[in-house]
Amino acid sequence: MALYGAPVWVDALTARNKILLRRPQRIIAVRAVRGYRTVSWTAATLLAGDPPWELQAEVLAEVYRYRSSLRARGQVPSADQTGKIRALAQRALIDRWQVDLGSPVAGSVTVDAIRPHLKRWVERQHGVLTFRLTQVLTGHGCFGKYLHQIPRREATPSCHECGAPIDSACHTLEECAAWGPQRHDLVAEIGGDLSLSTVVRRMLDNERCWSAVASFCENVMSLKEAAERAREANAHADSIRRRRPGGRRRRFVPPPP
């Protein structure tokens, strides 16, 4: 519905109108990729393989102009001709999107990982994003860095499992000693380079590699989440960890005699 009548209004788009388009697109994309609500529009739409709606509107307008020009000359555009024009416009869209992603204002972790493989990512025929796989691909999840910077439920961004100063998605994937056995199984399947961009490239190679990465994320993030819940349930935990103001106090204050 958002793109209804796009050939009519696409040339009148302003910066403000683009922002209005991006708000609902972000909400839909975040839900589609099973991401945290804090995931940016850039990262969510990229993961979903859903190009900016203003670019999609230009594709629709290009096809419409082509068909209209033929009809104005008394010709009837064939399905094959229209399909070729649509395919050319779609390729131009991907190229434009890739250029625009070169200077992201948010979601840089996701952009750096997927942008080099954008065409393959959008056109892939396998692979489903899960809640925990998306956490690793966005950095928004049960990581010390995220919990410290955004919801501010950690006093520091350090790793509870190994003591490293920064617990990020890349640290969890590549370095944290606590996940050595799981990482061993992953390396056996996709190879030893666990930089996020290389991991994405291997995921796109085949279903087996995608499943190996998803399995690693599922196992490791489940354990991290369980440990996080245990820390939250601790009556002596730092008050910064409480979910709601006063909630921890009400939970642990002894009942009156």
Coordinates of C-alpha atoms in Angstrom, one line a residue, residues 25-213:
Q25 CA 9.3 0.4 6.6
R26 CA 11.6 0.1 9.6
I27 CA 8.8 -1.3 11.8
I28 CA 7.9 -3.9 9.2
A29 CA 11.5 -4.8 8.5
V30 CA 12.4 -5.2 12.2
R31 CA 9.5 -7.6 12.7
A32 CA 10.4 -9.5 9.5
V33 CA 14.0 -10.1 10.6
R34 CA 13.0 -10.8 14.3
G35 CA 15.2 -8.0 15.5
Y36 CA 15.3 -5.8 18.6
R37 CA 13.2 -2.7 18.3
T38 CA 16.4 -0.7 18.6
V39 CA 17.7 -1.9 15.2
S40 CA 18.1 1.0 12.8
W41 CA 16.1 1.4 9.6
T42 CA 19.4 0.9 7.6
A43 CA 20.2 -2.4 9.3
A44 CA 16.7 -3.8 9.4
T45 CA 15.9 -3.1 5.7
L46 CA 19.2 -4.5 4.7
L47 CA 18.7 -7.7 6.6
A48 CA 15.2 -8.0 5.2
G49 CA 16.5 -7.4 1.7
D50 CA 13.9 -4.7 1.3
P51 CA 15.4 -1.7 -0.5
P52 CA 14.4 1.8 0.5
W53 CA 10.8 2.5 -0.5
E54 CA 11.8 5.6 -2.3
L55 CA 14.1 3.6 -4.6
Q56 CA 11.4 1.0 -5.2
A57 CA 9.1 3.8 -6.1
E58 CA 11.6 4.9 -8.8
V59 CA 11.5 1.4 -10.3
L60 CA 7.8 1.4 -10.5
A61 CA 7.9 4.9 -12.1
E62 CA 10.5 3.8 -14.7
V63 CA 8.3 0.8 -15.7
Y64 CA 5.2 3.0 -15.9
R65 CA 6.9 5.6 -18.0
Y66 CA 8.1 2.9 -20.4
R67 CA 4.7 1.4 -20.8
S68 CA 3.1 4.9 -21.2
S69 CA 5.5 5.9 -23.9
L70 CA 4.7 2.8 -26.0
R71 CA 1.0 3.3 -25.6
A72 CA 1.3 7.0 -26.6
R73 CA 2.8 5.7 -29.9
G74 CA -0.1 3.2 -30.3
Q75 CA 2.0 0.2 -29.3
V76 CA 1.1 -2.5 -26.7
P77 CA 4.1 -3.3 -24.4
S78 CA 4.7 -7.1 -24.2
A79 CA 5.3 -8.9 -21.0
D80 CA 8.8 -9.7 -22.1
Q81 CA 9.7 -6.1 -22.9
T82 CA 8.2 -4.9 -19.6
G83 CA 10.1 -7.6 -17.7
K84 CA 13.4 -6.5 -19.3
I85 CA 12.8 -2.9 -18.3
R86 CA 11.9 -3.9 -14.8
A87 CA 15.0 -6.0 -14.5
L88 CA 17.2 -3.2 -15.7
A89 CA 15.6 -0.8 -13.2
Q90 CA 16.0 -3.3 -10.4
R91 CA 19.7 -3.7 -11.1
A92 CA 20.1 0.1 -11.1
L93 CA 18.3 0.1 -7.8
I94 CA 20.7 -2.4 -6.2
D95 CA 23.7 -0.3 -7.5
R96 CA 22.2 2.9 -6.1
W97 CA 21.4 1.2 -2.8
Q98 CA 24.9 -0.2 -2.5
V99 CA 26.3 3.3 -3.1
D100 CA 24.0 4.8 -0.5
L101 CA 25.1 2.2 2.1
G102 CA 28.7 3.4 1.7
S103 CA 28.2 6.1 4.4
P104 CA 25.6 4.7 6.9
V105 CA 24.6 6.9 9.8
A106 CA 23.5 3.8 11.8
G107 CA 23.8 0.0 11.6
S108 CA 27.4 0.0 10.5
V109 CA 28.1 -3.5 11.8
T110 CA 25.4 -4.9 9.6
V111 CA 26.2 -2.7 6.6
D112 CA 29.9 -3.6 6.7
A113 CA 29.0 -7.3 6.8
I114 CA 26.4 -7.4 4.1
R115 CA 27.1 -4.5 1.7
P116 CA 30.0 -6.4 -0.1
H117 CA 27.5 -9.2 -0.9
L118 CA 24.4 -7.1 -1.3
K119 CA 23.2 -8.6 -4.6
R120 CA 23.7 -12.2 -3.4
W121 CA 22.0 -11.4 -0.1
V122 CA 18.9 -9.9 -1.8
E123 CA 18.6 -12.7 -4.4
R124 CA 19.5 -15.7 -2.2
Q125 CA 17.2 -18.7 -2.4
H126 CA 18.0 -20.1 1.1
G127 CA 18.4 -19.1 4.7
V128 CA 15.9 -17.8 7.3
L129 CA 16.8 -15.2 9.8
T130 CA 16.2 -16.2 13.4
F131 CA 16.0 -14.0 16.5
R132 CA 19.4 -15.0 17.7
L133 CA 21.1 -15.0 14.3
T134 CA 19.8 -11.4 13.9
Q135 CA 21.3 -10.5 17.3
V136 CA 24.8 -11.4 16.0
L137 CA 24.3 -9.7 12.6
T138 CA 23.2 -6.5 14.2
G139 CA 25.0 -6.4 17.5
H140 CA 21.7 -5.6 19.2
G141 CA 21.2 -8.3 21.7
C142 CA 22.6 -9.9 24.8
F143 CA 26.0 -8.3 24.5
G144 CA 27.7 -6.2 27.2
K145 CA 28.4 -3.4 24.7
Y146 CA 24.8 -3.2 23.6
L147 CA 23.4 -3.5 27.2
H148 CA 25.8 -0.8 28.4
Q149 CA 25.2 1.7 25.6
I150 CA 21.6 1.4 24.7
P151 CA 19.3 0.1 27.4
R152 CA 22.0 0.9 30.0
R153 CA 21.5 -2.2 32.0
E154 CA 25.2 -2.9 32.3
A155 CA 27.6 -0.7 34.2
T156 CA 30.4 -1.6 31.7
P157 CA 30.6 -3.2 28.2
S158 CA 32.8 -6.0 29.5
C159 CA 32.3 -9.7 28.8
H160 CA 31.0 -11.7 31.8
E161 CA 32.2 -14.9 30.3
C162 CA 35.9 -14.2 29.7
G163 CA 36.5 -10.7 31.2
A164 CA 37.3 -9.0 27.9
P165 CA 36.8 -5.2 28.1
I166 CA 34.3 -5.2 25.2
D167 CA 31.6 -7.9 24.8
S168 CA 30.3 -7.4 21.2
A169 CA 28.8 -9.6 18.6
C170 CA 32.2 -9.9 16.9
H171 CA 33.9 -10.7 20.2
T172 CA 31.3 -13.5 20.8
L173 CA 31.7 -14.8 17.3
E174 CA 35.5 -14.6 16.9
E175 CA 37.2 -14.5 20.3
C176 CA 35.4 -15.3 23.5
A177 CA 37.1 -18.3 25.1
A178 CA 33.8 -19.4 26.7
W179 CA 32.4 -20.5 23.3
G180 CA 35.4 -22.5 22.1
P181 CA 33.6 -25.8 21.6
Q182 CA 30.8 -24.2 19.7
R183 CA 33.3 -22.1 17.6
H184 CA 35.3 -25.3 16.8
D185 CA 32.2 -26.9 15.2
L186 CA 31.5 -23.7 13.3
V187 CA 35.1 -23.4 12.0
A188 CA 34.9 -27.0 10.9
E189 CA 32.0 -26.1 8.6
I190 CA 32.8 -22.6 7.3
G191 CA 36.5 -22.1 7.8
G192 CA 38.7 -20.2 10.2
D193 CA 38.0 -16.6 9.1
L194 CA 35.1 -15.5 11.4
S195 CA 35.1 -11.9 10.5
L196 CA 31.4 -11.0 10.1
S197 CA 31.7 -10.2 6.4
T198 CA 33.4 -13.5 5.6
V199 CA 30.8 -15.3 7.7
V200 CA 28.0 -13.7 5.7
R201 CA 29.7 -14.7 2.4
R202 CA 30.0 -18.3 3.6
M203 CA 26.3 -18.3 4.7
L204 CA 25.4 -17.3 1.2
D205 CA 27.4 -20.1 -0.3
N206 CA 24.9 -22.9 0.7
E207 CA 22.2 -23.9 3.1
R208 CA 24.7 -26.0 5.1
C209 CA 26.9 -23.1 6.0
W210 CA 23.9 -20.9 6.8
S211 CA 22.6 -23.6 9.2
A212 CA 26.0 -23.9 10.8
V213 CA 26.1 -20.2 11.6

